Amino acid sequence: MQDPSAGHLATQATSSFIEHLQRSRPELLPFSQALPAGQIPPVPHATTIVALSYPGGVLMAGDRRATMGNVIASRHIEKVFPADEYSVLGIAGTAGLAIDITRLFQVELEHYEKIEGTLLSLDGKANRLGAMIRGNLPMAMQGLAVIPLFAGFDQAAGVGRLFSYDVTGGRYEELEHHSVGSGSVFARGALKKLWRPNLTEDEAVAVAVEALYDAADDDSATGGPDPVRQLWPVIYTVNRAGARRVPERELAAIAGAIVESRTVAGREA
């Protein structure tokens, strides 16, 4: 027999899955948990994410290292995810909580599409992500902050756009490029030198890999290309055709070329 509560929940459903959970099962939200008193134990943190625009699209890349204090917690973590067909999300901060928020955001966008029969606008997606980050503020004040980077293809305008956030959920549209995480200051310096207008998609991918390489060179929490373990950054491009993950064989070739060119240069810094 059908659960009597199911019909009640269906009548209360809205186009926002998060709002639906807040009404019916708030304890399931990742940022609605009460933390016990005392010091928070060490938890893995995700670090450097870079994003940049190019004619016709936008790109986001993340390294593969997670740290826990002075320890490498993982060399295989993925920090960039497709949010839906035309947008991607990169995470920095408390890794476990960030991944839960990412999954919830993916469900939120899918739920909206099923209820409304259309995709949410890019601005609408960016605003909803900001509201989720704002909901996590109590956890952030206790040391479990999540700082995302969001990018997507604006179908109405025909351009790629990217957005950064602060811990209060403040949303800021960035132009040309941006980076978040512990290695962001070094990655952003590289992006300022390497980014230029009219980059091709392949050139944009190479710029992102080199920016992450520079971040890993100076930030111990950022992992560089690892040819021994065959580990490369996770990179997504988003354009009119949708989101696409760049194959690892392409990244291996690009990383190899960067290492070779720097070896030939023989510079110390």
PDB file of C-alpha atoms in Angstrom:
ATOM      1  CA  MET A   1       0.000   0.000   0.000  1.00  0.00           C
ATOM      2  CA  GLN A   2       1.105   3.537  -0.671  1.00  0.00           C
ATOM      3  CA  ASP A   3       2.580   5.414   2.269  1.00  0.00           C
ATOM      4  CA  PRO A   4      -0.041   8.049   3.321  1.00  0.00           C
ATOM      5  CA  SER A   5       2.734  10.561   3.891  1.00  0.00           C
ATOM      6  CA  ALA A   6       3.867  10.237   0.263  1.00  0.00           C
ATOM      7  CA  GLY A   7       0.794  12.027  -1.076  1.00  0.00           C
ATOM      8  CA  HIS A   8       1.225  14.826   1.454  1.00  0.00           C
ATOM      9  CA  LEU A   9       4.875  15.279   0.481  1.00  0.00           C
ATOM     10  CA  ALA A  10       3.954  15.346  -3.205  1.00  0.00           C
ATOM     11  CA  THR A  11       1.412  18.117  -2.668  1.00  0.00           C
ATOM     12  CA  GLN A  12       4.009  20.156  -0.769  1.00  0.00           C
ATOM     13  CA  ALA A  13       6.702  19.739  -3.446  1.00  0.00           C
ATOM     14  CA  THR A  14       8.186  22.839  -5.066  1.00  0.00           C
ATOM     15  CA  SER A  15      10.645  23.401  -7.903  1.00  0.00           C
ATOM     16  CA  SER A  16      13.385  23.599  -5.242  1.00  0.00           C
ATOM     17  CA  PHE A  17      14.473  20.237  -3.851  1.00  0.00           C
ATOM     18  CA  ILE A  18      16.358  21.973  -1.038  1.00  0.00           C
ATOM     19  CA  GLU A  19      13.261  23.892   0.023  1.00  0.00           C
ATOM     20  CA  HIS A  20      11.341  20.611  -0.062  1.00  0.00           C
ATOM     21  CA  LEU A  21      13.904  19.000   2.265  1.00  0.00           C
ATOM     22  CA  GLN A  22      13.890  21.995   4.596  1.00  0.00           C
ATOM     23  CA  ARG A  23      10.134  21.564   5.041  1.00  0.00           C
ATOM     24  CA  SER A  24       9.956  17.789   5.323  1.00  0.00           C
ATOM     25  CA  ARG A  25      13.364  16.329   6.295  1.00  0.00           C
ATOM     26  CA  PRO A  26      15.744  19.131   7.362  1.00  0.00           C
ATOM     27  CA  GLU A  27      18.009  16.632   9.121  1.00  0.00           C
ATOM     28  CA  LEU A  28      19.043  15.295   5.703  1.00  0.00           C
ATOM     29  CA  LEU A  29      20.633  18.581   4.634  1.00  0.00           C
ATOM     30  CA  PRO A  30      24.443  18.424   4.974  1.00  0.00           C
ATOM     31  CA  PHE A  31      24.590  21.877   6.563  1.00  0.00           C
ATOM     32  CA  SER A  32      21.797  21.282   9.103  1.00  0.00           C
ATOM     33  CA  GLN A  33      23.787  19.024  11.404  1.00  0.00           C
ATOM     34  CA  ALA A  34      24.571  20.037  14.979  1.00  0.00           C
ATOM     35  CA  LEU A  35      28.242  19.602  15.793  1.00  0.00           C
ATOM     36  CA  PRO A  36      29.256  18.302  19.231  1.00  0.00           C
ATOM     37  CA  ALA A  37      31.121  20.612  21.556  1.00  0.00           C
ATOM     38  CA  GLY A  38      34.891  20.493  21.480  1.00  0.00           C
ATOM     39  CA  GLN A  39      37.662  20.783  18.950  1.00  0.00           C
ATOM     40  CA  ILE A  40      36.935  19.579  15.429  1.00  0.00           C
ATOM     41  CA  PRO A  41      39.206  16.656  14.489  1.00  0.00           C
ATOM     42  CA  PRO A  42      41.414  17.001  11.394  1.00  0.00           C
ATOM     43  CA  VAL A  43      39.473  16.423   8.174  1.00  0.00           C
ATOM     44  CA  PRO A  44      40.636  16.308   4.537  1.00  0.00           C
ATOM     45  CA  HIS A  45      40.635  19.622   2.695  1.00  0.00           C
ATOM     46  CA  ALA A  46      40.421  20.177  -1.033  1.00  0.00           C
ATOM     47  CA  THR A  47      42.541  22.946  -2.452  1.00  0.00           C
ATOM     48  CA  THR A  48      43.270  24.669  -5.736  1.00  0.00           C
ATOM     49  CA  ILE A  49      40.651  25.233  -8.460  1.00  0.00           C
ATOM     50  CA  VAL A  50      41.166  27.450 -11.524  1.00  0.00           C
ATOM     51  CA  ALA A  51      38.662  28.616 -14.118  1.00  0.00           C
ATOM     52  CA  LEU A  52      39.005  30.739 -17.234  1.00  0.00           C
ATOM     53  CA  SER A  53      36.876  31.871 -20.115  1.00  0.00           C
ATOM     54  CA  TYR A  54      37.667  31.570 -23.812  1.00  0.00           C
ATOM     55  CA  PRO A  55      35.658  32.540 -26.893  1.00  0.00           C
ATOM     56  CA  GLY A  56      32.587  30.324 -26.941  1.00  0.00           C
ATOM     57  CA  GLY A  57      32.970  28.730 -23.542  1.00  0.00           C
ATOM     58  CA  VAL A  58      34.518  28.391 -20.113  1.00  0.00           C
ATOM     59  CA  LEU A  59      36.890  25.906 -18.493  1.00  0.00           C
ATOM     60  CA  MET A  60      37.440  24.673 -14.932  1.00  0.00           C
ATOM     61  CA  ALA A  61      40.336  22.603 -13.584  1.00  0.00           C
ATOM     62  CA  GLY A  62      41.360  21.172 -10.234  1.00  0.00           C
ATOM     63  CA  ASP A  63      44.369  19.305  -8.918  1.00  0.00           C
ATOM     64  CA  ARG A  64      44.049  15.847  -7.320  1.00  0.00           C
ATOM     65  CA  ARG A  65      45.469  16.363  -3.808  1.00  0.00           C
ATOM     66  CA  ALA A  66      43.595  16.556  -0.502  1.00  0.00           C
ATOM     67  CA  THR A  67      45.474  17.364   2.691  1.00  0.00           C
ATOM     68  CA  MET A  68      44.826  16.872   6.406  1.00  0.00           C
ATOM     69  CA  GLY A  69      47.147  19.160   8.288  1.00  0.00           C
ATOM     70  CA  ASN A  70      50.664  18.310   7.101  1.00  0.00           C
ATOM     71  CA  VAL A  71      49.568  14.909   5.733  1.00  0.00           C
ATOM     72  CA  ILE A  72      48.478  14.101   2.175  1.00  0.00           C
ATOM     73  CA  ALA A  73      45.046  12.573   2.774  1.00  0.00           C
ATOM     74  CA  SER A  74      44.446  11.634  -0.866  1.00  0.00           C
ATOM     75  CA  ARG A  75      46.206  11.911  -4.202  1.00  0.00           C
ATOM     76  CA  HIS A  76      43.134  10.860  -6.182  1.00  0.00           C
ATOM     77  CA  ILE A  77      40.378  13.247  -5.079  1.00  0.00           C
ATOM     78  CA  GLU A  78      38.285  14.911  -7.776  1.00  0.00           C
ATOM     79  CA  LYS A  79      37.311  18.526  -7.111  1.00  0.00           C
ATOM     80  CA  VAL A  80      35.540  19.512 -10.340  1.00  0.00           C
ATOM     81  CA  PHE A  81      32.102  18.088 -11.158  1.00  0.00           C
ATOM     82  CA  PRO A  82      29.435  18.683 -13.789  1.00  0.00           C
ATOM     83  CA  ALA A  83      26.509  20.438 -12.090  1.00  0.00           C
ATOM     84  CA  ASP A  84      24.254  19.799 -15.075  1.00  0.00           C
ATOM     85  CA  GLU A  85      24.568  19.664 -18.845  1.00  0.00           C
ATOM     86  CA  TYR A  86      25.783  23.270 -19.165  1.00  0.00           C
ATOM     87  CA  SER A  87      27.579  24.065 -15.909  1.00  0.00           C
ATOM     88  CA  VAL A  88      30.402  22.809 -13.674  1.00  0.00           C
ATOM     89  CA  LEU A  89      31.301  23.223 -10.035  1.00  0.00           C
ATOM     90  CA  GLY A  90      34.719  23.199  -8.342  1.00  0.00           C
ATOM     91  CA  ILE A  91      35.165  22.761  -4.591  1.00  0.00           C
ATOM     92  CA  ALA A  92      37.722  24.000  -2.085  1.00  0.00           C
ATOM     93  CA  GLY A  93      37.538  23.643   1.671  1.00  0.00           C
ATOM     94  CA  THR A  94      36.271  20.775   3.830  1.00  0.00           C
ATOM     95  CA  ALA A  95      36.252  17.933   1.314  1.00  0.00           C
ATOM     96  CA  GLY A  96      33.497  15.671   2.663  1.00  0.00           C
ATOM     97  CA  LEU A  97      31.044  18.495   3.258  1.00  0.00           C
ATOM     98  CA  ALA A  98      31.882  20.076  -0.118  1.00  0.00           C
ATOM     99  CA  ILE A  99      31.169  16.820  -1.957  1.00  0.00           C
ATOM    100  CA  ASP A 100      27.817  16.455  -0.166  1.00  0.00           C
ATOM    101  CA  ILE A 101      26.869  20.023  -1.098  1.00  0.00           C
ATOM    102  CA  THR A 102      27.912  19.340  -4.699  1.00  0.00           C
ATOM    103  CA  ARG A 103      25.681  16.261  -4.888  1.00  0.00           C
ATOM    104  CA  LEU A 104      22.792  18.180  -3.371  1.00  0.00           C
ATOM    105  CA  PHE A 105      23.280  20.980  -5.899  1.00  0.00           C
ATOM    106  CA  GLN A 106      23.232  18.456  -8.750  1.00  0.00           C
ATOM    107  CA  VAL A 107      19.935  17.040  -7.438  1.00  0.00           C
ATOM    108  CA  GLU A 108      18.563  20.563  -7.011  1.00  0.00           C
ATOM    109  CA  LEU A 109      19.154  21.388 -10.686  1.00  0.00           C
ATOM    110  CA  GLU A 110      17.818  18.032 -11.880  1.00  0.00           C
ATOM    111  CA  HIS A 111      14.721  18.411  -9.688  1.00  0.00           C
ATOM    112  CA  TYR A 112      14.023  21.891 -11.066  1.00  0.00           C
ATOM    113  CA  GLU A 113      14.308  20.625 -14.630  1.00  0.00           C
ATOM    114  CA  LYS A 114      11.880  17.758 -13.965  1.00  0.00           C
ATOM    115  CA  ILE A 115       9.320  19.952 -12.200  1.00  0.00           C
ATOM    116  CA  GLU A 116       9.484  22.970 -14.529  1.00  0.00           C
ATOM    117  CA  GLY A 117      10.305  21.124 -17.759  1.00  0.00           C
ATOM    118  CA  THR A 118      13.182  23.478 -18.562  1.00  0.00           C
ATOM    119  CA  LEU A 119      16.714  24.267 -17.423  1.00  0.00           C
ATOM    120  CA  LEU A 120      17.235  26.901 -14.758  1.00  0.00           C
ATOM    121  CA  SER A 121      19.018  29.994 -16.095  1.00  0.00           C
ATOM    122  CA  LEU A 122      22.731  30.320 -15.350  1.00  0.00           C
ATOM    123  CA  ASP A 123      22.077  33.259 -13.018  1.00  0.00           C
ATOM    124  CA  GLY A 124      19.426  31.181 -11.254  1.00  0.00           C
ATOM    125  CA  LYS A 125      21.885  28.319 -10.763  1.00  0.00           C
ATOM    126  CA  ALA A 126      24.521  30.701  -9.399  1.00  0.00           C
ATOM    127  CA  ASN A 127      22.004  32.248  -6.979  1.00  0.00           C
ATOM    128  CA  ARG A 128      20.838  28.872  -5.675  1.00  0.00           C
ATOM    129  CA  LEU A 129      24.404  27.772  -5.057  1.00  0.00           C
ATOM    130  CA  GLY A 130      24.978  31.007  -3.115  1.00  0.00           C
ATOM    131  CA  ALA A 131      21.952  30.225  -0.929  1.00  0.00           C
ATOM    132  CA  MET A 132      23.378  26.772  -0.188  1.00  0.00           C
ATOM    133  CA  ILE A 133      26.739  28.231   0.832  1.00  0.00           C
ATOM    134  CA  ARG A 134      24.933  30.753   3.046  1.00  0.00           C
ATOM    135  CA  GLY A 135      23.119  27.840   4.685  1.00  0.00           C
ATOM    136  CA  ASN A 136      26.500  26.337   5.535  1.00  0.00           C
ATOM    137  CA  LEU A 137      27.652  29.471   7.402  1.00  0.00           C
ATOM    138  CA  PRO A 138      27.150  27.974  10.919  1.00  0.00           C
ATOM    139  CA  MET A 139      29.406  25.054   9.923  1.00  0.00           C
ATOM    140  CA  ALA A 140      31.927  27.458   8.384  1.00  0.00           C
ATOM    141  CA  MET A 141      32.070  29.436  11.651  1.00  0.00           C
ATOM    142  CA  GLN A 142      33.081  26.179  13.354  1.00  0.00           C
ATOM    143  CA  GLY A 143      35.887  25.544  10.888  1.00  0.00           C
ATOM    144  CA  LEU A 144      34.111  23.501   8.191  1.00  0.00           C
ATOM    145  CA  ALA A 145      34.035  26.039   5.376  1.00  0.00           C
ATOM    146  CA  VAL A 146      33.217  25.260   1.753  1.00  0.00           C
ATOM    147  CA  ILE A 147      34.252  27.692  -0.992  1.00  0.00           C
ATOM    148  CA  PRO A 148      33.089  26.750  -4.503  1.00  0.00           C
ATOM    149  CA  LEU A 149      33.836  28.087  -7.947  1.00  0.00           C
ATOM    150  CA  PHE A 150      30.962  27.870 -10.427  1.00  0.00           C
ATOM    151  CA  ALA A 151      31.058  28.215 -14.207  1.00  0.00           C
ATOM    152  CA  GLY A 152      28.719  27.545 -17.089  1.00  0.00           C
ATOM    153  CA  PHE A 153      27.612  28.408 -20.573  1.00  0.00           C
ATOM    154  CA  ASP A 154      24.927  31.088 -20.721  1.00  0.00           C
ATOM    155  CA  GLN A 155      22.710  29.883 -23.556  1.00  0.00           C
ATOM    156  CA  ALA A 156      20.827  33.175 -23.753  1.00  0.00           C
ATOM    157  CA  ALA A 157      23.982  35.288 -24.073  1.00  0.00           C
ATOM    158  CA  GLY A 158      26.047  32.664 -25.920  1.00  0.00           C
ATOM    159  CA  VAL A 159      29.092  33.073 -23.651  1.00  0.00           C
ATOM    160  CA  GLY A 160      30.851  31.251 -20.841  1.00  0.00           C
ATOM    161  CA  ARG A 161      30.600  32.871 -17.396  1.00  0.00           C
ATOM    162  CA  LEU A 162      32.175  32.133 -14.028  1.00  0.00           C
ATOM    163  CA  PHE A 163      31.257  32.985 -10.438  1.00  0.00           C
ATOM    164  CA  SER A 164      33.120  32.997  -7.135  1.00  0.00           C
ATOM    165  CA  TYR A 165      31.654  32.981  -3.597  1.00  0.00           C
ATOM    166  CA  ASP A 166      32.557  33.847  -0.039  1.00  0.00           C
ATOM    167  CA  VAL A 167      31.587  31.867   3.079  1.00  0.00           C
ATOM    168  CA  THR A 168      28.441  33.976   3.569  1.00  0.00           C
ATOM    169  CA  GLY A 169      27.112  32.965   0.141  1.00  0.00           C
ATOM    170  CA  GLY A 170      28.060  36.244  -1.532  1.00  0.00           C
ATOM    171  CA  ARG A 171      28.158  35.747  -5.297  1.00  0.00           C
ATOM    172  CA  TYR A 172      30.628  37.564  -7.545  1.00  0.00           C
ATOM    173  CA  GLU A 173      30.888  37.258 -11.290  1.00  0.00           C
ATOM    174  CA  GLU A 174      34.511  37.057 -12.398  1.00  0.00           C
ATOM    175  CA  LEU A 175      35.868  38.189 -15.751  1.00  0.00           C
ATOM    176  CA  GLU A 176      38.482  36.304 -17.769  1.00  0.00           C
ATOM    177  CA  HIS A 177      39.733  33.950 -15.018  1.00  0.00           C
ATOM    178  CA  HIS A 178      39.743  33.170 -11.298  1.00  0.00           C
ATOM    179  CA  SER A 179      41.140  30.717  -8.754  1.00  0.00           C
ATOM    180  CA  VAL A 180      40.243  29.540  -5.242  1.00  0.00           C
ATOM    181  CA  GLY A 181      42.001  27.405  -2.640  1.00  0.00           C
ATOM    182  CA  SER A 182      45.316  27.443  -0.846  1.00  0.00           C
ATOM    183  CA  GLY A 183      47.333  27.623  -4.064  1.00  0.00           C
ATOM    184  CA  SER A 184      45.095  30.239  -5.657  1.00  0.00           C
ATOM    185  CA  VAL A 185      47.503  33.158  -5.179  1.00  0.00           C
ATOM    186  CA  PHE A 186      50.143  31.356  -7.229  1.00  0.00           C
ATOM    187  CA  ALA A 187      47.677  30.024  -9.799  1.00  0.00           C
ATOM    188  CA  ARG A 188      46.161  33.477 -10.234  1.00  0.00           C
ATOM    189  CA  GLY A 189      49.589  34.980 -10.854  1.00  0.00           C
ATOM    190  CA  ALA A 190      50.178  32.415 -13.585  1.00  0.00           C
ATOM    191  CA  LEU A 191      46.744  33.057 -15.102  1.00  0.00           C
ATOM    192  CA  LYS A 192      47.445  36.786 -15.295  1.00  0.00           C
ATOM    193  CA  LYS A 193      50.530  36.092 -17.397  1.00  0.00           C
ATOM    194  CA  LEU A 194      49.216  33.214 -19.509  1.00  0.00           C
ATOM    195  CA  TRP A 195      45.587  34.162 -20.219  1.00  0.00           C
ATOM    196  CA  ARG A 196      44.855  36.262 -23.267  1.00  0.00           C
ATOM    197  CA  PRO A 197      41.793  37.047 -25.386  1.00  0.00           C
ATOM    198  CA  ASN A 198      40.910  34.669 -28.210  1.00  0.00           C
ATOM    199  CA  LEU A 199      42.438  31.563 -26.659  1.00  0.00           C
ATOM    200  CA  THR A 200      41.414  28.369 -28.413  1.00  0.00           C
ATOM    201  CA  GLU A 201      39.950  25.626 -26.259  1.00  0.00           C
ATOM    202  CA  ASP A 202      43.165  23.586 -26.475  1.00  0.00           C
ATOM    203  CA  GLU A 203      45.235  26.625 -25.495  1.00  0.00           C
ATOM    204  CA  ALA A 204      42.905  27.301 -22.558  1.00  0.00           C
ATOM    205  CA  VAL A 205      43.397  23.734 -21.307  1.00  0.00           C
ATOM    206  CA  ALA A 206      47.183  24.181 -21.500  1.00  0.00           C
ATOM    207  CA  VAL A 207      46.935  27.470 -19.559  1.00  0.00           C
ATOM    208  CA  ALA A 208      44.918  25.770 -16.800  1.00  0.00           C
ATOM    209  CA  VAL A 209      47.407  22.896 -16.491  1.00  0.00           C
ATOM    210  CA  GLU A 210      50.338  25.305 -16.288  1.00  0.00           C
ATOM    211  CA  ALA A 211      48.576  27.463 -13.682  1.00  0.00           C
ATOM    212  CA  LEU A 212      48.014  24.390 -11.502  1.00  0.00           C
ATOM    213  CA  TYR A 213      51.657  23.378 -12.076  1.00  0.00           C
ATOM    214  CA  ASP A 214      52.796  26.778 -10.784  1.00  0.00           C
ATOM    215  CA  ALA A 215      50.466  26.499  -7.778  1.00  0.00           C
ATOM    216  CA  ALA A 216      51.857  23.046  -6.925  1.00  0.00           C
ATOM    217  CA  ASP A 217      55.393  24.415  -7.213  1.00  0.00           C
ATOM    218  CA  ASP A 218      54.834  26.813  -4.300  1.00  0.00           C
ATOM    219  CA  ASP A 219      51.885  25.382  -2.345  1.00  0.00           C
ATOM    220  CA  SER A 220      52.407  22.033  -0.614  1.00  0.00           C
ATOM    221  CA  ALA A 221      48.639  21.400  -0.454  1.00  0.00           C
ATOM    222  CA  THR A 222      48.341  21.461  -4.259  1.00  0.00           C
ATOM    223  CA  GLY A 223      49.347  18.388  -6.228  1.00  0.00           C
ATOM    224  CA  GLY A 224      51.136  18.689  -9.545  1.00  0.00           C
ATOM    225  CA  PRO A 225      50.987  16.260 -12.492  1.00  0.00           C
ATOM    226  CA  ASP A 226      52.128  12.808 -11.337  1.00  0.00           C
ATOM    227  CA  PRO A 227      53.526  10.722 -14.233  1.00  0.00           C
ATOM    228  CA  VAL A 228      54.508   7.885 -11.879  1.00  0.00           C
ATOM    229  CA  ARG A 229      50.921   7.321 -10.764  1.00  0.00           C
ATOM    230  CA  GLN A 230      49.504   8.651 -14.050  1.00  0.00           C
ATOM    231  CA  LEU A 231      47.504  11.320 -12.209  1.00  0.00           C
ATOM    232  CA  TRP A 232      46.506  14.491 -14.034  1.00  0.00           C
ATOM    233  CA  PRO A 233      44.204  17.413 -13.177  1.00  0.00           C
ATOM    234  CA  VAL A 234      40.465  17.067 -13.654  1.00  0.00           C
ATOM    235  CA  ILE A 235      39.394  19.540 -16.334  1.00  0.00           C
ATOM    236  CA  TYR A 236      35.959  20.261 -17.778  1.00  0.00           C
ATOM    237  CA  THR A 237      35.147  22.547 -20.683  1.00  0.00           C
ATOM    238  CA  VAL A 238      31.642  23.936 -21.141  1.00  0.00           C
ATOM    239  CA  ASN A 239      30.381  25.428 -24.396  1.00  0.00           C
ATOM    240  CA  ARG A 240      27.276  25.430 -26.580  1.00  0.00           C
ATOM    241  CA  ALA A 241      27.571  21.643 -26.956  1.00  0.00           C
ATOM    242  CA  GLY A 242      27.573  21.124 -23.163  1.00  0.00           C
ATOM    243  CA  ALA A 243      30.082  20.043 -20.540  1.00  0.00           C
ATOM    244  CA  ARG A 244      32.949  17.744 -21.535  1.00  0.00           C
ATOM    245  CA  ARG A 245      35.685  16.196 -19.421  1.00  0.00           C
ATOM    246  CA  VAL A 246      39.085  16.530 -21.070  1.00  0.00           C
ATOM    247  CA  PRO A 247      40.548  13.011 -21.617  1.00  0.00           C
ATOM    248  CA  GLU A 248      43.552  12.039 -19.527  1.00  0.00           C
ATOM    249  CA  ARG A 249      45.680  11.221 -22.590  1.00  0.00           C
ATOM    250  CA  GLU A 250      45.401  14.873 -23.686  1.00  0.00           C
ATOM    251  CA  LEU A 251      46.319  16.094 -20.209  1.00  0.00           C
ATOM    252  CA  ALA A 252      49.288  13.728 -20.053  1.00  0.00           C
ATOM    253  CA  ALA A 253      50.648  15.162 -23.314  1.00  0.00           C
ATOM    254  CA  ILE A 254      50.143  18.762 -22.171  1.00  0.00           C
ATOM    255  CA  ALA A 255      51.747  18.139 -18.764  1.00  0.00           C
ATOM    256  CA  GLY A 256      54.662  16.351 -20.418  1.00  0.00           C
ATOM    257  CA  ALA A 257      55.258  19.296 -22.738  1.00  0.00           C
ATOM    258  CA  ILE A 258      55.241  21.737 -19.799  1.00  0.00           C
ATOM    259  CA  VAL A 259      57.718  19.644 -17.813  1.00  0.00           C
ATOM    260  CA  GLU A 260      59.961  19.257 -20.848  1.00  0.00           C
ATOM    261  CA  SER A 261      59.990  22.978 -21.636  1.00  0.00           C
ATOM    262  CA  ARG A 262      60.868  23.855 -18.032  1.00  0.00           C
ATOM    263  CA  THR A 263      63.562  21.207 -17.922  1.00  0.00           C
ATOM    264  CA  VAL A 264      65.134  22.692 -21.053  1.00  0.00           C
ATOM    265  CA  ALA A 265      64.929  26.178 -19.544  1.00  0.00           C
ATOM    266  CA  GLY A 266      66.746  24.917 -16.455  1.00  0.00           C
ATOM    267  CA  ARG A 267      65.462  27.689 -14.210  1.00  0.00           C
ATOM    268  CA  GLU A 268      65.551  27.412 -10.442  1.00  0.00           C
ATOM    269  CA  ALA A 269      62.460  29.567  -9.779  1.00  0.00           C
TER     270      ALA A 269
END
